[in-house]
Coordinates of C-alpha atoms and ligand atoms in Angstrom, one line a residue:
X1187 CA -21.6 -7.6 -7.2
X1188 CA -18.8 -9.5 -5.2
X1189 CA -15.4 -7.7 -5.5
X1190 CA -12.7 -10.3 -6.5
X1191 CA -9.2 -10.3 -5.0
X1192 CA -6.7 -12.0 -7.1
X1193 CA -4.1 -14.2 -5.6
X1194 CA -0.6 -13.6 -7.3
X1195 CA 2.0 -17.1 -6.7
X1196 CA 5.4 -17.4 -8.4
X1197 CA 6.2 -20.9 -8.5
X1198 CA 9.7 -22.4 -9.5
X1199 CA 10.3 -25.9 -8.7
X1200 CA 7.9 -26.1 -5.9
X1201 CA 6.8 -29.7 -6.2
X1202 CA 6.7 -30.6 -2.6
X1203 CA 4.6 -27.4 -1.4
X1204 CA 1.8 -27.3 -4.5
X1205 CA -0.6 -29.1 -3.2
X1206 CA -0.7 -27.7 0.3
X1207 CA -0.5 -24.5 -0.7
X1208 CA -3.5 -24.4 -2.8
X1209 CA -5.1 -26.9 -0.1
X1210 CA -4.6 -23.9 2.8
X1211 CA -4.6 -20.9 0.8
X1212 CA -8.6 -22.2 -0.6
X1213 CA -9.6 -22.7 2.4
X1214 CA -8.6 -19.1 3.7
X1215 CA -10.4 -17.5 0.6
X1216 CA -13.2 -19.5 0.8
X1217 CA -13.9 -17.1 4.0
X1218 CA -13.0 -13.4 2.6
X1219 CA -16.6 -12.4 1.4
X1220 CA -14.7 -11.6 -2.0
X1221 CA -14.7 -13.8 -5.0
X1222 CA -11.2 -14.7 -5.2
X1223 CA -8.8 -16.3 -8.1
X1224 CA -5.7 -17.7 -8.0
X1225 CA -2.7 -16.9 -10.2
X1226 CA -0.2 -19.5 -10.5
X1227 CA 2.9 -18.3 -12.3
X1228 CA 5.2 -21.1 -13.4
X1229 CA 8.1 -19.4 -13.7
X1230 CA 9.9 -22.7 -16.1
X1231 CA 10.3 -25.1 -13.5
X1232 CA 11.7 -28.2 -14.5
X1233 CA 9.9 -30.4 -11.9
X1234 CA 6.0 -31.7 -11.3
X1235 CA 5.1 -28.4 -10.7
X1236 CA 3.7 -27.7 -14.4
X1237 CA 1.3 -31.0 -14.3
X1238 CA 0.5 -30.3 -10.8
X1239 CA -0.8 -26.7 -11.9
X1240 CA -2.4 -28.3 -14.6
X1241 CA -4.5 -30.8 -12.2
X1242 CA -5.8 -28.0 -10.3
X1243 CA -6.7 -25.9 -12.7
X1244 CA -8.5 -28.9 -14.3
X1245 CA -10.5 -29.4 -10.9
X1246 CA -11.0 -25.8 -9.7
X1247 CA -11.6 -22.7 -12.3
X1248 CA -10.5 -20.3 -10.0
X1249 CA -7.3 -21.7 -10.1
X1250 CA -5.0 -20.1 -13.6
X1251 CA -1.8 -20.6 -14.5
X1252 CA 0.8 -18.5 -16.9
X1253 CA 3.8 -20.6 -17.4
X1254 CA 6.9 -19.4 -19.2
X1255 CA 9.4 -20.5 -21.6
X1256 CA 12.3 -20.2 -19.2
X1257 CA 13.1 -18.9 -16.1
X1258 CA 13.1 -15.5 -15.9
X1259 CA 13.3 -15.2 -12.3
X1260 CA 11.0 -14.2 -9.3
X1261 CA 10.3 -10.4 -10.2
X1262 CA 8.8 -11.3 -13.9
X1263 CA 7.3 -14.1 -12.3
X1264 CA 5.3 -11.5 -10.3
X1265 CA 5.1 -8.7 -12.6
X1266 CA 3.3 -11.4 -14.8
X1267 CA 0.8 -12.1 -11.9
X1268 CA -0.2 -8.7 -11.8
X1269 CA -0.6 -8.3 -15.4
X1270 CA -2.8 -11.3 -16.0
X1271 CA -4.9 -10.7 -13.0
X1272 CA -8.7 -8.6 -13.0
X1273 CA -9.4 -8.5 -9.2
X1274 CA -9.9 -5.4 -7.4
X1275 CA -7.8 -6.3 -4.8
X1276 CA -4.1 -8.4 -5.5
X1277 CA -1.8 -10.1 -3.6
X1278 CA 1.4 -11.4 -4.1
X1279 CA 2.7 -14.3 -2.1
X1280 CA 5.0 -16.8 -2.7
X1281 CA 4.1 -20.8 -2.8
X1282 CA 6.7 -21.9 0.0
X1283 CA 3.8 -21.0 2.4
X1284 CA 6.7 -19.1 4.4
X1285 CA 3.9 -16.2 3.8
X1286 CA 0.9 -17.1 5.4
X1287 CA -2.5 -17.0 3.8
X1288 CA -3.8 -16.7 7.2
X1289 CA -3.2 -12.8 6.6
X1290 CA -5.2 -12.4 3.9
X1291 CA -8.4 -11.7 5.7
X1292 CA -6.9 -8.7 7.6
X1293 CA -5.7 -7.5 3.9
X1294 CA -9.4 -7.6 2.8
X1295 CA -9.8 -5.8 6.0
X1296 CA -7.4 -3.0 4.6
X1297 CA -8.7 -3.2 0.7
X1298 CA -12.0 -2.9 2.3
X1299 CA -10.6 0.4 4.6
X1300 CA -9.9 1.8 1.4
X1301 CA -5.8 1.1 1.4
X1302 CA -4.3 0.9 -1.9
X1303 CA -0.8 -0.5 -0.6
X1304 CA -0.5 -3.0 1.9
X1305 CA 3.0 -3.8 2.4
X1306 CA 3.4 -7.0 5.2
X1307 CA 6.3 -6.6 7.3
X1308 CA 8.3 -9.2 8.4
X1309 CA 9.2 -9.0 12.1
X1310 CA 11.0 -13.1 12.2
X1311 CA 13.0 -14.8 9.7
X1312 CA 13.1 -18.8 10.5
X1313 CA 14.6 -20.6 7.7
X1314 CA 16.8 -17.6 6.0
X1315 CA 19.9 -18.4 8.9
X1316 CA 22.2 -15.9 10.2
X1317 CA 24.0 -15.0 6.7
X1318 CA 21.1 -14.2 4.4
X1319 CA 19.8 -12.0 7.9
X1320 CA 22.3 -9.9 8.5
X1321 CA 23.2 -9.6 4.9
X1322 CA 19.2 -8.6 4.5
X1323 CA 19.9 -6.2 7.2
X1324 CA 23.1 -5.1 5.6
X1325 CA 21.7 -4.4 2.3
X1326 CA 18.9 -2.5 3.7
X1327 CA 21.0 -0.1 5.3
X1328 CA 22.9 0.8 2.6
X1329 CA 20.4 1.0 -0.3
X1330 CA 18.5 3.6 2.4
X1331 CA 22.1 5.7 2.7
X1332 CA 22.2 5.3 -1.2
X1333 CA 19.1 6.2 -2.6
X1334 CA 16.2 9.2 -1.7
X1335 CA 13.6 6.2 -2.2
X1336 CA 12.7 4.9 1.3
X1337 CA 13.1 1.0 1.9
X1338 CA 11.2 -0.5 5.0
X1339 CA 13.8 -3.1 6.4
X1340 CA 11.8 -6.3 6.2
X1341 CA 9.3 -5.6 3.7
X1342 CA 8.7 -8.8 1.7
X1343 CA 7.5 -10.0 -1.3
X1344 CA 4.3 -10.6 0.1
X1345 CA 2.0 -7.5 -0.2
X1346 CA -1.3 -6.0 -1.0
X1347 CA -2.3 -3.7 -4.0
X1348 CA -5.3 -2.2 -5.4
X1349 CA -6.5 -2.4 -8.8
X1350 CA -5.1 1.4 -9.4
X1351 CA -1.9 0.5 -8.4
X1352 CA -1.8 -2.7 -10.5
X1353 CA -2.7 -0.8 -13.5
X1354 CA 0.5 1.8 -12.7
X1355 CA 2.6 -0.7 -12.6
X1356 CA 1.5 -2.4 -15.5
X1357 CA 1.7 0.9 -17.2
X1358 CA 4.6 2.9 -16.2
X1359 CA 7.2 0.5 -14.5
X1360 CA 8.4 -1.6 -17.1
X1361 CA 11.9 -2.0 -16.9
X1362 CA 13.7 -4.8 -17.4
X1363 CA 15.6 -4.4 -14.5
X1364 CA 13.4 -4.1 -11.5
X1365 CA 12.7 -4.4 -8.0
X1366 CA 9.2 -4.8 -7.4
X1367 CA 8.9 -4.3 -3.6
X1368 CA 10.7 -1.0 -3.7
X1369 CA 8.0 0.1 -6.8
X1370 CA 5.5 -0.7 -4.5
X1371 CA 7.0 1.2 -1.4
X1372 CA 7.6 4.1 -3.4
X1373 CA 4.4 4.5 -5.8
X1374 CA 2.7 6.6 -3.1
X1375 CA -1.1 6.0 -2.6
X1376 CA -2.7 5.1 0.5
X1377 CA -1.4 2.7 2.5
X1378 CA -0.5 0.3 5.3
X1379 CA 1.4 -1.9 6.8
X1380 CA 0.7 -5.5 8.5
X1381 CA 3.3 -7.5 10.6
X1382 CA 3.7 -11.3 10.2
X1383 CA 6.1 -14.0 11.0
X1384 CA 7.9 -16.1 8.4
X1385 CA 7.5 -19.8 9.3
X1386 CA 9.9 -22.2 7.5
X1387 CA 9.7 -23.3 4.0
X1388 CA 6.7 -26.2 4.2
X1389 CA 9.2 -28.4 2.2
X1390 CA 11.9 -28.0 -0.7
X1391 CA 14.8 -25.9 0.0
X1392 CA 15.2 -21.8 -1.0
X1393 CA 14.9 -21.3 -4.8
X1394 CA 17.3 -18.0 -4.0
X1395 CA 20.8 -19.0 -4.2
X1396 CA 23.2 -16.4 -2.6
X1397 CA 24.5 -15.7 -5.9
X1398 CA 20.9 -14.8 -7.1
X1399 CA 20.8 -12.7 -3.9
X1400 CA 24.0 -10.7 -4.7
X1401 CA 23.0 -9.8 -8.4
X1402 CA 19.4 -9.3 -7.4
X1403 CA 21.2 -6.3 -4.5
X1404 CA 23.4 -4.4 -7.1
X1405 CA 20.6 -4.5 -9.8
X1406 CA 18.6 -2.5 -7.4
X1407 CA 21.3 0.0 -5.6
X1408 CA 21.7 0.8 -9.9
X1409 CA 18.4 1.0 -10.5
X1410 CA 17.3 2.9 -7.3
X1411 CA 20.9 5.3 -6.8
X1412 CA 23.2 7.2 -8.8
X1413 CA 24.8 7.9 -6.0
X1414 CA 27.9 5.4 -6.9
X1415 CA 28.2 6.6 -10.2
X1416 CA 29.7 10.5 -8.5
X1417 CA 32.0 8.8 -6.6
X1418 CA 34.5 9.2 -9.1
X1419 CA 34.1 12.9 -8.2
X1420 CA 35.0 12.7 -4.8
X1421 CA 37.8 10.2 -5.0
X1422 CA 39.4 12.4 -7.8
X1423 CA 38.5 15.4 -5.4
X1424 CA 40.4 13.3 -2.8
X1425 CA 43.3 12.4 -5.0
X1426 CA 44.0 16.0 -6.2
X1427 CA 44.2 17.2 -2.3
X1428 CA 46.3 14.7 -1.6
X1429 CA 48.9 15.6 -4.6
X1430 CA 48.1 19.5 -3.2
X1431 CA 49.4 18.8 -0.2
X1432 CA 52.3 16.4 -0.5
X1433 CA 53.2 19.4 -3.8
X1434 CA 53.2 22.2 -0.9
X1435 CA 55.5 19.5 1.7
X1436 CA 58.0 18.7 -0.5
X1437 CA 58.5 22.6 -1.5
X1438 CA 59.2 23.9 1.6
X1439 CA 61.1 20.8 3.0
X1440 CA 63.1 21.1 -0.4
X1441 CA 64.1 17.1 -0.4
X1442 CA 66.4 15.8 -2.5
X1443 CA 66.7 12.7 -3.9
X1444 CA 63.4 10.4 -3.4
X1445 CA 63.5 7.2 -0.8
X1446 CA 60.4 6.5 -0.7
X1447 CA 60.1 3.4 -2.8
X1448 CA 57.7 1.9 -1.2
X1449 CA 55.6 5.2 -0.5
X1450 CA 54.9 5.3 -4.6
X1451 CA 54.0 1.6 -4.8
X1452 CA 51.2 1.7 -2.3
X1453 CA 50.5 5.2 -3.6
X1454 CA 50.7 3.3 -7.4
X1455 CA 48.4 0.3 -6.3
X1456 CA 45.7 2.5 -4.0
X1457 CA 44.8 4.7 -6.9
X1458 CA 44.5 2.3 -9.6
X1459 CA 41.9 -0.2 -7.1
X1460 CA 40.0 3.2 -6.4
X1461 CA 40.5 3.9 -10.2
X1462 CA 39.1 0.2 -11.7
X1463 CA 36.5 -0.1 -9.0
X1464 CA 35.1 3.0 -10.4
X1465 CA 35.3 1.9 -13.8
X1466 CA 33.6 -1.3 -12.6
X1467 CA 30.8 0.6 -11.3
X1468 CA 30.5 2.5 -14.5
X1469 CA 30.5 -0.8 -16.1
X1470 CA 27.1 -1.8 -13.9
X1471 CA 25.2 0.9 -15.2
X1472 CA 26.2 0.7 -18.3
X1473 CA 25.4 -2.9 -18.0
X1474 CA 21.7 -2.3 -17.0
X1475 CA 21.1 0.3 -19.8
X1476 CA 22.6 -1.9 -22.2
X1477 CA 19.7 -4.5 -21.0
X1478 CA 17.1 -1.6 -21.3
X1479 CA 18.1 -0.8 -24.9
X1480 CA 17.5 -3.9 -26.1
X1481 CA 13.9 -3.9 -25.1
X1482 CA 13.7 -7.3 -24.9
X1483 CA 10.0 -9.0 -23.1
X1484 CA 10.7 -9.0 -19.5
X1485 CA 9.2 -12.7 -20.1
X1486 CA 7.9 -14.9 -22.3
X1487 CA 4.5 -16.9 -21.9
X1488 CA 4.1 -20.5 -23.3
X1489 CA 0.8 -21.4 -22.6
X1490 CA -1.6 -20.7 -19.7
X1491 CA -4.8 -22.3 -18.3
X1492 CA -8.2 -21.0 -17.9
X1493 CA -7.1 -17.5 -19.1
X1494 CA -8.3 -16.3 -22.2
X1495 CA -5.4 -13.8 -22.8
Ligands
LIG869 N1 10.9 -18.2 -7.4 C1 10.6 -18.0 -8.8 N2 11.6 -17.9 -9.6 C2 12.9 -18.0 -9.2 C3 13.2 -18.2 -7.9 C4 12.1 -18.3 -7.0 O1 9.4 -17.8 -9.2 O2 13.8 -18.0 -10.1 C5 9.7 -18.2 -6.5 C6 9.7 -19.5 -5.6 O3 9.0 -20.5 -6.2 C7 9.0 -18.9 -4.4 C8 9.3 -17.5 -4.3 O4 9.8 -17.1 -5.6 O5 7.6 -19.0 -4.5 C9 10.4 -17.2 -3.2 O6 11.5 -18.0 -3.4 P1 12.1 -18.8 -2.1 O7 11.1 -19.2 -1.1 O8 13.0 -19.8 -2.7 O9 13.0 -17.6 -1.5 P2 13.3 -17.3 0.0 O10 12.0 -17.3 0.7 O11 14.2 -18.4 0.4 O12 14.0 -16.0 0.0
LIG870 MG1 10.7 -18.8 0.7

């Protein structure tokens, strides 16, 4: 029997790119060898995209669609994918064709090698500009100072995993708060890596606003470090020299009356940033167990199409 791979596409106002997509992704399965399906998750986008999925899953059956109630953002988009999809092999890519389905033959390659994880490594960045670059580069660096868990810089959302793996992440990594390429570096298995180039965006413009960026950068340093949370330790550890030393100066100096206005309000103003920027941290984690208490669905699906689930 024919193994299947299933194509895994988050889709969220992605009108302009659809049809091509499907157009040049089809045309790269229909070479694999493998039986292949293709997963369309509409993560609530407000545009054509829903009656565009629709058409192509009317025309072609390997084409399926989950579409949610709202948008719940790239990472459930994904983790949705994965859920609803039976292939042996999976792939996630997005639909802006900025990863190119031309690779997917050399991930069969690897599936067929025996690789569980196929992570695809992105050596250029066209359309992301100079900002989102270096504040990708940025971020890296200091989420790999941060936490134990290893983070290859330029690993994208566009990677390879085996059936095993899909089921582990179906089963154990369910948080509501999550960042699903640093699961997949981290989940161990056999694996590889593949180089690419990111081309431009075939049309629209970038669905990830800096804003969803930022959020999306401390909701992973929380959920991958505690690190932040024990810097209260060391700056109090830091304070309490301090006070040590300046106790021991002004005993043997034996001053008199203070000066030194201006010495206490830096002093005053230093200590209570270093003080509310701690309890700001604390609020963060707090924040993201608050989320995981409430256990609530990590999405919601309205309707799908040619899935019987
Ligand atoms: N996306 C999504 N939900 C969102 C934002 C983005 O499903 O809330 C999808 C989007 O349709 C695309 C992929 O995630 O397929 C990557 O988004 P985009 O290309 O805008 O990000 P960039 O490549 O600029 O980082
Ligand atoms: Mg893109």
């Amino acid at each position: 029997m024919e193994r299947l791979l299933s194509v895994v596409v988050s889709v969220y106002n992605e009108e302009e790119v659809l049809e091509r997509f499907y157009r040049e992704t089809s045309r790269v399965l229909e070479g694999i060898g493998w039986d292949y399906e293709i997963i369309f998750v509409n993560d609530g986008s407000a545009d054509a995209s829903p009656a565009i999925l629709k058409r192509l899953a009317r025309q072609d059956g390997r084409v399926k669609v989950v579409s949610f109630s709202r948008n719940f953002g790239h990472e459930a988009a994904m983790i949705a994918g994965i859920d609803h999809s039976s292939g042996d092999g999976i792939v996630c890519m997005d639909a802006d064709l900025q990863h190119p389905p031309e690779c997917i033959p050399d991930m069969i390659r690897c599936f067929e090698e025996g690789f569980q994880v196929i992570s695809m490594v992105r050596t250029k960045n066209e359309s992301a500009g100079w900002f989102k670059n270096l504040a990708s580069k940025a971020f890296y660096k200091l989420i790999n100072v941060l936490s134990d868990v290893r983070f290859e810089d330029g690993a994208s959302d566009f990677f390879g995993i085996s059936r095993k793996v899909a089921s582990v992440l179906k089963e154990n990594y369910r948080e509501r708060i999550r960042f699903l390429r640093g699961y997949v570096q981290n989940i161990g298995f056999k694996r590889t890596s593949i180089e690419y180039e990111a081309g431009a965006r075939a049309g629209g413009h970038s669905k990830y606003s800096i804003r969803k960026l930022f959020r999306l950068s401390v909701n992973t340093i929380v959920c991958f470090s505690d690190l932040p949370l024990k810097l209260g330790i060391y700056a109090g550890l830091l304070a309490g020299l301090m006070g040590a030393v300046v106790l021991v100066y002004t005993l043997f100096t034996r001053q008199g009356a203070p000066g030194g206005y201006a010495t206490i309000v830096v002093l005053l103003c230093f200590m209570f940033a270093v003080l509310f920027l701690l309890v700001g941290i604390i609020g963060e984690y707090i924040a993201v167990l608050f989320t995981e208490l409430k256990d609530r669905p990590i999405y919601i699906v309205e309707e799908t199409e040619n899935l019987d689930r």
